[in-house]
Coordinates of N, CA and C in Angstrom, one line a residue:
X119 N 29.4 116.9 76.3 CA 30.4 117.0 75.4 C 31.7 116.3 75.9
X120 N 32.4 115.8 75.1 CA 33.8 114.7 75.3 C 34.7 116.5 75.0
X121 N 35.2 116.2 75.8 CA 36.8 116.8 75.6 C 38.1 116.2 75.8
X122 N 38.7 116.4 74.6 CA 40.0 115.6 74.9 C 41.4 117.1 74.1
X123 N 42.1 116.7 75.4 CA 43.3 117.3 75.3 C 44.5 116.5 75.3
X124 N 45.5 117.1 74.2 CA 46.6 116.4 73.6 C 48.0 117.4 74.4
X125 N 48.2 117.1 74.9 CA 49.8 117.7 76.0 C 50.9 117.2 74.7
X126 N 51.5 118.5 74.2 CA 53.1 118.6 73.9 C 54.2 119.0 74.3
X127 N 55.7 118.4 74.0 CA 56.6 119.4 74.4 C 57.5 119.5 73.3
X128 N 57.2 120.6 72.7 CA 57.6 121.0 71.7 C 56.9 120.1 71.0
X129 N 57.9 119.3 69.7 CA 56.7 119.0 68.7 C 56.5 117.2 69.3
X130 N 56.7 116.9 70.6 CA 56.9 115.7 70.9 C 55.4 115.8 71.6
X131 N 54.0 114.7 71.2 CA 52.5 114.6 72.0 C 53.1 113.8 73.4
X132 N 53.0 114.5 74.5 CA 53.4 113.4 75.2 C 52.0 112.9 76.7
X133 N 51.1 113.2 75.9 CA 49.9 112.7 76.4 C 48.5 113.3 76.1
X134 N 47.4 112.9 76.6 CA 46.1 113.1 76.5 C 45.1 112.9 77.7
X135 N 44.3 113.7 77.7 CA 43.3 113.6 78.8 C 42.2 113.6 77.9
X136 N 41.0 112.7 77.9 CA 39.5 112.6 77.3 C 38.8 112.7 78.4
X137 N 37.9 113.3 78.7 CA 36.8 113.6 79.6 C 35.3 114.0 78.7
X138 N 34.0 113.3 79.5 CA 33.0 113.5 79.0 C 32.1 112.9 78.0
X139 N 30.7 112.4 78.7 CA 30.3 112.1 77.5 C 29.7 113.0 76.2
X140 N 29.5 112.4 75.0 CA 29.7 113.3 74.4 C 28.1 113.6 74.1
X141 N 26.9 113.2 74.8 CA 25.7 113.7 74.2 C 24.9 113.9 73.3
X142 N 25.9 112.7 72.3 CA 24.8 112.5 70.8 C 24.2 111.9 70.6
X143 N 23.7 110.5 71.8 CA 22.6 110.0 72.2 C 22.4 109.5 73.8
X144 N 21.7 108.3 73.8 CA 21.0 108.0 74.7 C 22.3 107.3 75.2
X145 N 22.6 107.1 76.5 CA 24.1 105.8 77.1 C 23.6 104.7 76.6
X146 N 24.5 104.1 76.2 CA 24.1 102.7 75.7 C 23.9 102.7 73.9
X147 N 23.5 103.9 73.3 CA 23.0 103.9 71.8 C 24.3 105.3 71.5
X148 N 24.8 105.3 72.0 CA 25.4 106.7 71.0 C 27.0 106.3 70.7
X149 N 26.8 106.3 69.4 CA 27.9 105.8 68.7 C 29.0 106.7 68.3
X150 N 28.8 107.9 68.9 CA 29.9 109.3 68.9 C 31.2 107.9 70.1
X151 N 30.1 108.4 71.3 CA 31.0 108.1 72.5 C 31.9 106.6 72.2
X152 N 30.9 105.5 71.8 CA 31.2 104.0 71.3 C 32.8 104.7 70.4
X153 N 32.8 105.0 69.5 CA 34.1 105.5 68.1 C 34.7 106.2 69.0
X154 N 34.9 107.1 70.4 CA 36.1 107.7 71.1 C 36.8 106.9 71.7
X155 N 35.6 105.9 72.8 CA 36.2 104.8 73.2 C 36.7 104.1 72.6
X156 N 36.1 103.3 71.6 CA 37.0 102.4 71.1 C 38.6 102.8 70.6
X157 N 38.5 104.1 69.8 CA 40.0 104.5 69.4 C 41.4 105.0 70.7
X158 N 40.3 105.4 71.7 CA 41.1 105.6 73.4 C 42.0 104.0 73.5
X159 N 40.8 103.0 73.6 CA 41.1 101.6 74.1 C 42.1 100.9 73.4
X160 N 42.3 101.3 72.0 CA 43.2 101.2 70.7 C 44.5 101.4 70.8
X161 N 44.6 102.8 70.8 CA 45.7 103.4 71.4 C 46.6 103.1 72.7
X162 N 45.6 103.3 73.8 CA 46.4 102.6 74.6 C 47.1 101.4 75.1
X163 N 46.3 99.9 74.5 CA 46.7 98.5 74.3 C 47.7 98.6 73.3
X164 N 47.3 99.6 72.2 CA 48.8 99.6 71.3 C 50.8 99.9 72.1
X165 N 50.1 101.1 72.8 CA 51.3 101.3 73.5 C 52.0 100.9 74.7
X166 N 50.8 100.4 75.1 CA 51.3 99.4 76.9 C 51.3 98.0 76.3
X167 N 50.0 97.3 75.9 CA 50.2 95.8 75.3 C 51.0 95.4 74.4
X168 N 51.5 96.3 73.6 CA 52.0 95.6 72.2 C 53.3 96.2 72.4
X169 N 53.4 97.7 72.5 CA 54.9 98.1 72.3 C 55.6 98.1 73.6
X170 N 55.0 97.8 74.8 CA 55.3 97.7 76.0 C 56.1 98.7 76.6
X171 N 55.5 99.8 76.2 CA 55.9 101.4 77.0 C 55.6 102.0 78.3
X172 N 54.3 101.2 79.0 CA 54.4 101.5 80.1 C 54.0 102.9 80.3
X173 N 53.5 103.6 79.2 CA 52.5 104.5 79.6 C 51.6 104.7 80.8
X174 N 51.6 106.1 81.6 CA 51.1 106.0 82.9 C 49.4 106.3 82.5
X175 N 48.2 105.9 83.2 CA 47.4 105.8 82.4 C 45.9 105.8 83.8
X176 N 44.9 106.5 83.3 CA 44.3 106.8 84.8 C 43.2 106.6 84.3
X177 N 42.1 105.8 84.5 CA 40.6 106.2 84.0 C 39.7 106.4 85.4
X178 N 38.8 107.3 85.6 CA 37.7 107.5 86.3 C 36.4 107.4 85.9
X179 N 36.1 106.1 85.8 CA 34.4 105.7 85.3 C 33.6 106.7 85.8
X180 N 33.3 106.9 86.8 CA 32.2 108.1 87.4 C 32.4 109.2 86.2
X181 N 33.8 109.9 85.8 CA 33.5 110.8 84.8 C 33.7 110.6 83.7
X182 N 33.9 109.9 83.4 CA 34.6 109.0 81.9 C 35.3 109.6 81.2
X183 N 36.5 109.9 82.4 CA 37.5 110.1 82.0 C 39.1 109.2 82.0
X184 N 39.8 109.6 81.2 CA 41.3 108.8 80.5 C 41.9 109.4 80.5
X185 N 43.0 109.3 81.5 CA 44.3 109.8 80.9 C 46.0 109.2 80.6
X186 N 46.6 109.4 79.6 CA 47.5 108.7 79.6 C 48.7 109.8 79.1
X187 N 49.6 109.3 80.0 CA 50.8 110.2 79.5 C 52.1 109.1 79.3
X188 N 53.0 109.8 78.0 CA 53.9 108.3 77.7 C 55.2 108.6 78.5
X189 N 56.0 107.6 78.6 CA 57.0 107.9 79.9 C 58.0 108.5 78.5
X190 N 59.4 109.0 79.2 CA 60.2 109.6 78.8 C 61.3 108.6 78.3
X191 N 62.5 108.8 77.8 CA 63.6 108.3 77.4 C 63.2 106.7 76.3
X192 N 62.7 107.0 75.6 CA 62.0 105.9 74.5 C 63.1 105.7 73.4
X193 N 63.4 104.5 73.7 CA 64.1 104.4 71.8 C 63.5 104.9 70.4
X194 N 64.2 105.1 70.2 CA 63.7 105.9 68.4 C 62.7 105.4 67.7
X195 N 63.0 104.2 67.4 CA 61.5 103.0 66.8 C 60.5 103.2 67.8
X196 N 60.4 103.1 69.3 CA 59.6 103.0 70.0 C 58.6 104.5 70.3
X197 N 59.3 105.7 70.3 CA 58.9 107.1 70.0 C 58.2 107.4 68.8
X198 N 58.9 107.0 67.8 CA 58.2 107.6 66.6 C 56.8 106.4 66.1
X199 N 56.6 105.1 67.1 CA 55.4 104.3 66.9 C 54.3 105.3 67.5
X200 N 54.9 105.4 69.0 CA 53.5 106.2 69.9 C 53.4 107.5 69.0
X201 N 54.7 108.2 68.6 CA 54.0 109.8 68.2 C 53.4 109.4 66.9
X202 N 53.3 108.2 66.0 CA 52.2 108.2 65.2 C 51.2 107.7 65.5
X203 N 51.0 106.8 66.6 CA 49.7 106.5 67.2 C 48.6 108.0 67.8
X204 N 50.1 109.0 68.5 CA 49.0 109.3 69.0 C 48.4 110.5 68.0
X205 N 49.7 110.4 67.4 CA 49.1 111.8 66.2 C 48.2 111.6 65.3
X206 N 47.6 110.4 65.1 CA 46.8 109.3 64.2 C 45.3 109.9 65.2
X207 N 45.1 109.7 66.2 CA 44.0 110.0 67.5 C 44.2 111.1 67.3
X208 N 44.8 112.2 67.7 CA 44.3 113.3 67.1 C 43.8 113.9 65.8
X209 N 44.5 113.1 64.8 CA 43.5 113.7 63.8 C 42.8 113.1 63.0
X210 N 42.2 111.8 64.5 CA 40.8 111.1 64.1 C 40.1 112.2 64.9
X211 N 40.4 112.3 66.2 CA 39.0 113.1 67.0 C 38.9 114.7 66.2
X212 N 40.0 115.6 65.9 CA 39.7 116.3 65.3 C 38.4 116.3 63.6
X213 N 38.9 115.3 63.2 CA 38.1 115.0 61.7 C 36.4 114.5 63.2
X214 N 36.3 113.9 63.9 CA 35.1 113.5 64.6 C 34.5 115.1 65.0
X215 N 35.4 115.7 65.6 CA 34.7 117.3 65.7 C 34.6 117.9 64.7
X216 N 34.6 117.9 63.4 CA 34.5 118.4 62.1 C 33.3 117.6 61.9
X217 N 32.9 116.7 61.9 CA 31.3 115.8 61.9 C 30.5 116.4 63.1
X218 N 31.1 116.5 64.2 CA 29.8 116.5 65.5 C 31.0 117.8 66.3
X219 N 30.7 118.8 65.5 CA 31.2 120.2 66.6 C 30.5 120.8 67.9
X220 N 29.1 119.9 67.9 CA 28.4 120.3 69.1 C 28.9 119.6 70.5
X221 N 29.6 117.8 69.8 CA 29.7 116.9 70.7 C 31.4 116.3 71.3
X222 N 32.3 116.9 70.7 CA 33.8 117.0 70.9 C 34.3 118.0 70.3
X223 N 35.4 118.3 71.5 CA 36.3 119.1 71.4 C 37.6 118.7 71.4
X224 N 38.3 119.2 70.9 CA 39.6 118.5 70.7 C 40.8 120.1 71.2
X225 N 41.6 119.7 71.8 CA 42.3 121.1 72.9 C 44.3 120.0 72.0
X226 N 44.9 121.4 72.3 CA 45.9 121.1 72.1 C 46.9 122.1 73.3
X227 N 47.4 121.9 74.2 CA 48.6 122.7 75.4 C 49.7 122.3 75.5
X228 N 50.4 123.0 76.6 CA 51.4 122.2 76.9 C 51.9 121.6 77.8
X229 N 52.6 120.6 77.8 CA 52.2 119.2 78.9 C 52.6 119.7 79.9
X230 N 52.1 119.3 81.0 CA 51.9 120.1 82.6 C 53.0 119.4 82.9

């Protein structure tokens, strides 16, 4: 199972951790995990490549896991792009655990 957790403070997302594959098929054929990755890979090229935020950002292949947390003191235009990117990813993976509730989880806390 993929689990991904979305860190808030207050109503500001100020990161995520995805861990796990998600076991709706075979590695290489399962197109659950392929649609997390790709929208992870999305997100984060959106906010380090394009809007150049500098998001801190960790992956561990062995677990296949991601994490990214956005840095602090963001201009206004630049805040409210990532908090709709990332708020857009959560309620893609959420709608993805409404299709496959056996195979993601989706967590919401508050950011460590």
């Amino acid at each position: 199972m993929t689990r991904v957790s979305f860190y808030t403070d207050g109503a500001r997302i100020t990161g995520f951790d995805a861990a796990g594959h998600s076991g709706y098929a075979d590695t290489g054929e399962d197109i659950l995990c392929a649609s997390i990755s790709a929208a992870v890979t999305l997100v984060e090229a959106t906010i380090n490549d394009v809007l150049g935020l500098a998001a801190a950002v960790k992956v561990d292949e062995k677990t296949a896991a991601i994490s990214l947390r956005l840095p602090g003191g963001l201009d206004e235009v630049a805040e409210n792009t990532s908090q709709s990117l990332l708020t857009g990813l959560m309620l893609y993976f959420t709608m993805l655990h409404d299709s496959f509730p056996e195979n993601i989880e989706v967590l919401e806390a508050d950011a460590p």
